[in-house]
mmCIF file with all atom_site columns, C-alpha atoms in Angstrom:
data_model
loop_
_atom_site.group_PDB
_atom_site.id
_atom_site.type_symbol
_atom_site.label_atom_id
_atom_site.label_alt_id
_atom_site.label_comp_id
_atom_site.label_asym_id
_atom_site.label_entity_id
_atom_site.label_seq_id
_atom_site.pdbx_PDB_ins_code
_atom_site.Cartn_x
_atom_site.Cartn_y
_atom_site.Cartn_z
_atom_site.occupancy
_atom_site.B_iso_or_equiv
_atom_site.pdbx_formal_charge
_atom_site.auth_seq_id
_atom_site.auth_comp_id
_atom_site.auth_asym_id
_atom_site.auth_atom_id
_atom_site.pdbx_PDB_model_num
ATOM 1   C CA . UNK A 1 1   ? -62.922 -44.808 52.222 1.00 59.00 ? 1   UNK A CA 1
ATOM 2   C CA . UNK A 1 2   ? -66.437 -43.872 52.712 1.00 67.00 ? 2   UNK A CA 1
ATOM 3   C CA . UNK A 1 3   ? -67.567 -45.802 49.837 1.00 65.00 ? 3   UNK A CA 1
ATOM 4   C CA . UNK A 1 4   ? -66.769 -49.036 51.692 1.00 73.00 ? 4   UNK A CA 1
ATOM 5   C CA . UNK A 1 5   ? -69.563 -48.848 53.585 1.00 80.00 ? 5   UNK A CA 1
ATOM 6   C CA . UNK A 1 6   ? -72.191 -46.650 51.378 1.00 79.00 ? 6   UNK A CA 1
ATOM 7   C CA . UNK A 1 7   ? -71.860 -48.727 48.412 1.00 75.00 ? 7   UNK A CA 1
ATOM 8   C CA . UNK A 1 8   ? -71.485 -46.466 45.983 1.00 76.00 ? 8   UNK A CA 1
ATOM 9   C CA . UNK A 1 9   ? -69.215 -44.000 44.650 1.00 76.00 ? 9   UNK A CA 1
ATOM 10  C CA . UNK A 1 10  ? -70.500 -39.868 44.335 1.00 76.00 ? 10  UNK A CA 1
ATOM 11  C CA . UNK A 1 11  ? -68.633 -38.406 41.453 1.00 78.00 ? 11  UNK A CA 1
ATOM 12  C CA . UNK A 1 12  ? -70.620 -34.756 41.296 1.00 80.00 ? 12  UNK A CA 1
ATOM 13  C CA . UNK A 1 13  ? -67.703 -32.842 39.469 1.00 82.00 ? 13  UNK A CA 1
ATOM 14  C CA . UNK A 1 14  ? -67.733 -34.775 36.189 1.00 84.00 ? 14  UNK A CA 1
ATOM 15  C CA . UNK A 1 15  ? -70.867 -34.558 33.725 1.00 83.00 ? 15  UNK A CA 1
ATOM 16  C CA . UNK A 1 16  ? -72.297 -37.439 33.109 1.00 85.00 ? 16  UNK A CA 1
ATOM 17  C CA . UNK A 1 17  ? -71.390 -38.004 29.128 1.00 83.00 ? 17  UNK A CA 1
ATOM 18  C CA . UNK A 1 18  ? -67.885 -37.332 30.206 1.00 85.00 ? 18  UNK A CA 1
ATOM 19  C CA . UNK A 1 19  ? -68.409 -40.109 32.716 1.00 88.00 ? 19  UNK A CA 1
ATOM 20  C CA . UNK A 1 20  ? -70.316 -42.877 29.971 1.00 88.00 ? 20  UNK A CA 1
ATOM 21  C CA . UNK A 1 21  ? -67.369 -41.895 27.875 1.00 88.00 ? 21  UNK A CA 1
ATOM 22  C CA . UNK A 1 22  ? -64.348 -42.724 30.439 1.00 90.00 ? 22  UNK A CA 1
ATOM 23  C CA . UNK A 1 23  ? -66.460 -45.391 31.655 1.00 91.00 ? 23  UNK A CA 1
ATOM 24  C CA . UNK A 1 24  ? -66.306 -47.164 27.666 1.00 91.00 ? 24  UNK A CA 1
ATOM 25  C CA . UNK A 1 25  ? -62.519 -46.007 27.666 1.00 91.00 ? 25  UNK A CA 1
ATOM 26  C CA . UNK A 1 26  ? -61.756 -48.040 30.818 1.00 92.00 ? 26  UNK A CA 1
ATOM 27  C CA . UNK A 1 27  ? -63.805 -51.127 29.629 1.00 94.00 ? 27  UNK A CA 1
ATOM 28  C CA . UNK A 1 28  ? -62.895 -51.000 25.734 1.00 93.00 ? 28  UNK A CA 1
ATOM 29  C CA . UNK A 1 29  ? -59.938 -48.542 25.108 1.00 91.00 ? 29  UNK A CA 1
ATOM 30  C CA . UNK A 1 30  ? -61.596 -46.643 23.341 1.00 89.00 ? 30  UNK A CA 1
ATOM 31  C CA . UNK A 1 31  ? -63.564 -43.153 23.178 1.00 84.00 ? 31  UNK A CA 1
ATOM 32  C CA . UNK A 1 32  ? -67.204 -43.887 22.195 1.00 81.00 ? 32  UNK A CA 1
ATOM 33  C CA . UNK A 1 33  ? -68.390 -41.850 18.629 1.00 75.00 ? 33  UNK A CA 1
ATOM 34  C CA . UNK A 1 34  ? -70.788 -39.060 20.530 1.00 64.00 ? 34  UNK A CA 1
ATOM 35  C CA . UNK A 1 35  ? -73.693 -37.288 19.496 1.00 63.00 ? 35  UNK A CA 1
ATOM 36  C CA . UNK A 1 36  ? -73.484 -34.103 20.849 1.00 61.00 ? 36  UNK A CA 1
ATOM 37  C CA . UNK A 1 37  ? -76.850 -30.931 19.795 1.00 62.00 ? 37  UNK A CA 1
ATOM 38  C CA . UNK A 1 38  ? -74.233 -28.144 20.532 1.00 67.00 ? 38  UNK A CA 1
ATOM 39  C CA . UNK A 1 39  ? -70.306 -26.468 21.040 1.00 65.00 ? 39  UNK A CA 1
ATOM 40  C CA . UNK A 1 40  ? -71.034 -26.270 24.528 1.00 70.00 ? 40  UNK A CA 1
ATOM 41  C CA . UNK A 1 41  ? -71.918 -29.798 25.146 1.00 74.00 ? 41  UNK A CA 1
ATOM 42  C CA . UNK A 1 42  ? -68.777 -30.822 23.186 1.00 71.00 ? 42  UNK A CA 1
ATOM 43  C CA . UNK A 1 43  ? -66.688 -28.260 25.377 1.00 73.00 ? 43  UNK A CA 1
ATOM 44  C CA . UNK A 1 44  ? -68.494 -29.612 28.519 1.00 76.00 ? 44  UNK A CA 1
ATOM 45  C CA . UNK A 1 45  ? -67.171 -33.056 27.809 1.00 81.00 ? 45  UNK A CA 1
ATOM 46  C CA . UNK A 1 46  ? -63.822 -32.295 26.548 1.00 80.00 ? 46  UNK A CA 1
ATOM 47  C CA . UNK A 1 47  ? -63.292 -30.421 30.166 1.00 82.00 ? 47  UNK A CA 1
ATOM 48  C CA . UNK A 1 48  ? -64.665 -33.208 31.541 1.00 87.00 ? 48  UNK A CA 1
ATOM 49  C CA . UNK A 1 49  ? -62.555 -35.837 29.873 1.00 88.00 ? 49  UNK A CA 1
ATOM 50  C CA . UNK A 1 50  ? -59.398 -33.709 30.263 1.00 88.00 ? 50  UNK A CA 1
ATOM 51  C CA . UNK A 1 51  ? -59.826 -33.067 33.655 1.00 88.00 ? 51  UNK A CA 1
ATOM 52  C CA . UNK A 1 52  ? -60.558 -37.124 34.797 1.00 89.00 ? 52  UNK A CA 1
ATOM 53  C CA . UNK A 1 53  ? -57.590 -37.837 32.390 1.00 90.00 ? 53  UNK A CA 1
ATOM 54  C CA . UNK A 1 54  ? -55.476 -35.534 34.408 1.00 87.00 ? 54  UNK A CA 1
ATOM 55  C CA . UNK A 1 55  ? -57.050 -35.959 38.255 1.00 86.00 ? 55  UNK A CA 1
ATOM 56  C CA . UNK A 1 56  ? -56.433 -39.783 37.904 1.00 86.00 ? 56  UNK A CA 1
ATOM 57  C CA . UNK A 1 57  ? -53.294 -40.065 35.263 1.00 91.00 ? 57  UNK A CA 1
ATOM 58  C CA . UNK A 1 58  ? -55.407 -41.797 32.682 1.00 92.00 ? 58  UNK A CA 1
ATOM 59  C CA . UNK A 1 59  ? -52.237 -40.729 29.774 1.00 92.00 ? 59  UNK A CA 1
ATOM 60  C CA . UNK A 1 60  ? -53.643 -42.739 26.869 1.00 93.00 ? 60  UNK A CA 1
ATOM 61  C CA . UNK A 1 61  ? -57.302 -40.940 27.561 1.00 91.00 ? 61  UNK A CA 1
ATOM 62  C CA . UNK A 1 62  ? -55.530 -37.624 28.014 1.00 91.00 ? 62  UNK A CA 1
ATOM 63  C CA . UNK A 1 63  ? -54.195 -38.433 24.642 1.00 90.00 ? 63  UNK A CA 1
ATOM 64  C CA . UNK A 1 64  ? -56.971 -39.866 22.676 1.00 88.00 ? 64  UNK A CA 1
ATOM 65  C CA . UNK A 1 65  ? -59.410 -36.957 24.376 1.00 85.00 ? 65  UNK A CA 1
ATOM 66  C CA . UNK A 1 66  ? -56.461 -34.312 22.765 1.00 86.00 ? 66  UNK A CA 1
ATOM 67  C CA . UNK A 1 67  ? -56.225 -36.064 19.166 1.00 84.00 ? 67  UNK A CA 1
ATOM 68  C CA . UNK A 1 68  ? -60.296 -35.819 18.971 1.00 81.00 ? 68  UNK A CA 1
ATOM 69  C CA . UNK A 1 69  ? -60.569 -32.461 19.688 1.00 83.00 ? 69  UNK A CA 1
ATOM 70  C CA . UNK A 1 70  ? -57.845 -32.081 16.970 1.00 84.00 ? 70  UNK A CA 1
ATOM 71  C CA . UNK A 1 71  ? -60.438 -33.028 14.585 1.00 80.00 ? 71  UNK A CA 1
ATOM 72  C CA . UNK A 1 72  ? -63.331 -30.325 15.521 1.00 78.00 ? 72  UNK A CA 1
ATOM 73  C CA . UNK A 1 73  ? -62.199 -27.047 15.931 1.00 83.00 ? 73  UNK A CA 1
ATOM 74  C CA . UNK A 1 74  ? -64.539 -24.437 15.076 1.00 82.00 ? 74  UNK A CA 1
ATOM 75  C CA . UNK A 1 75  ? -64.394 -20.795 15.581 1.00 85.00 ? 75  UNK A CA 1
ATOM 76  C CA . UNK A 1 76  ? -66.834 -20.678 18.203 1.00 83.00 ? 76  UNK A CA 1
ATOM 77  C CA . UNK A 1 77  ? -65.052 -22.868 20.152 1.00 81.00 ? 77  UNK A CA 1
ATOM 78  C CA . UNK A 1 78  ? -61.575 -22.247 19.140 1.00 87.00 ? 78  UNK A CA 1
ATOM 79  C CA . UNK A 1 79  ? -61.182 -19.728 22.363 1.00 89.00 ? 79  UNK A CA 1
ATOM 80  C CA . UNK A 1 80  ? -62.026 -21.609 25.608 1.00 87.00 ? 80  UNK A CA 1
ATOM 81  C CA . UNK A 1 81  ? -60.704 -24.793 23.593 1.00 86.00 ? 81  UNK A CA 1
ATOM 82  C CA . UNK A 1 82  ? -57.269 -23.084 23.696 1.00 91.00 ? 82  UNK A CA 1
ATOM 83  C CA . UNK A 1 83  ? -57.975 -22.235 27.061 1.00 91.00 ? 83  UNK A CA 1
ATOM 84  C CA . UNK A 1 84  ? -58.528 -25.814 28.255 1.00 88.00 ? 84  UNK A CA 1
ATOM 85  C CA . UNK A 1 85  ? -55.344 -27.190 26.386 1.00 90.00 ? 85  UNK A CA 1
ATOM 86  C CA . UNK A 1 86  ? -53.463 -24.476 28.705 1.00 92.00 ? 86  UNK A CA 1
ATOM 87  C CA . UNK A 1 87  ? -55.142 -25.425 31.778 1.00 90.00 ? 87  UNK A CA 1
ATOM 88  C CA . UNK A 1 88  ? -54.037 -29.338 31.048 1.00 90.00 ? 88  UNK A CA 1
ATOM 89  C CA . UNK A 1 89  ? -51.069 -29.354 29.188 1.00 91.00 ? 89  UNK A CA 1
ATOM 90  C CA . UNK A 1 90  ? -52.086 -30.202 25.896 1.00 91.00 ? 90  UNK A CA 1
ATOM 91  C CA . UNK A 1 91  ? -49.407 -29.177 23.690 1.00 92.00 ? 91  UNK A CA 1
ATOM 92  C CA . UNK A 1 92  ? -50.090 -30.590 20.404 1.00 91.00 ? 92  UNK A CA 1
ATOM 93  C CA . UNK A 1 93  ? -54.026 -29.553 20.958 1.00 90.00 ? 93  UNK A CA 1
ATOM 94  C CA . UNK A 1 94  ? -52.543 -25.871 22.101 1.00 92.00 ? 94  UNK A CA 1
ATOM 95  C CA . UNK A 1 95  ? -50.103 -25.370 18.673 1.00 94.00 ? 95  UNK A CA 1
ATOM 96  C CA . UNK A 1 96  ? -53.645 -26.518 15.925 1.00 93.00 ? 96  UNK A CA 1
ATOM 97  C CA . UNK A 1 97  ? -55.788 -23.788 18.327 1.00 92.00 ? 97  UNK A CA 1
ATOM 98  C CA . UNK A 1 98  ? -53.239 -21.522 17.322 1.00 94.00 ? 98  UNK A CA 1
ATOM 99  C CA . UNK A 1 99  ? -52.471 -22.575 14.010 1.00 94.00 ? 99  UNK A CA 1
ATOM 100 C CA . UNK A 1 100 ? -56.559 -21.973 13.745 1.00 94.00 ? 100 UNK A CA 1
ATOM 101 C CA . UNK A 1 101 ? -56.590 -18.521 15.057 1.00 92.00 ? 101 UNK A CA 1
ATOM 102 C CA . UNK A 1 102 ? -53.709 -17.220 13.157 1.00 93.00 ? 102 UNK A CA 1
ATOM 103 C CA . UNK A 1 103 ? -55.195 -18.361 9.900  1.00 89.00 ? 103 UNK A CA 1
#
């Protein structure tokens, strides 16, 4: 691997929140409480955490990542949020988008 002999590791297709947060969930466990100004930053690192959780079969972060974003669903997110739990597999994040929707 490259990183061998540059000494350090180029991750350019994960945002960098996303990456503080799987960074805390590899030392602690644990997602860190974020403070995020919008819907799109929140949908920025929900992607991001899905997709890490899924490229490197992190199941408990796939999991935790899923049962947060069960908490804050809002209607102007609802849409590419139920997109996203299609793309990875989230089923029990997929059936409260659509519980949200139909209500």
């Amino acid at each position: 691997m490259k990183e061998k002999t540059t000494s350090y590791i180029c991750i350019s297709d994960l945002d960098p929140e996303a990456f503080k947060a799987l960074l805390c969930y590899i030392y602690t466990n644990t997602l860190p409480e974020l403070q995020l100004s919008s819907w799109e930053e929140g949908a920025v690192l929900a992607e991001g955490l899905l997709m890490v959780a899924d490229q490197y079969n992190l199941k408990d972060l796939k999991t935790m990542s899923e049962n947060k974003m069960c908490k804050h669903i809002e209607a102007q997110t609802v849409l590419p949020m139920l997109a996203l739990a299609e793309q990875h597999q989230c089923r029990k994040l997929k059936k409260k988008y659509i519980l949200f929707i139909a209500s």
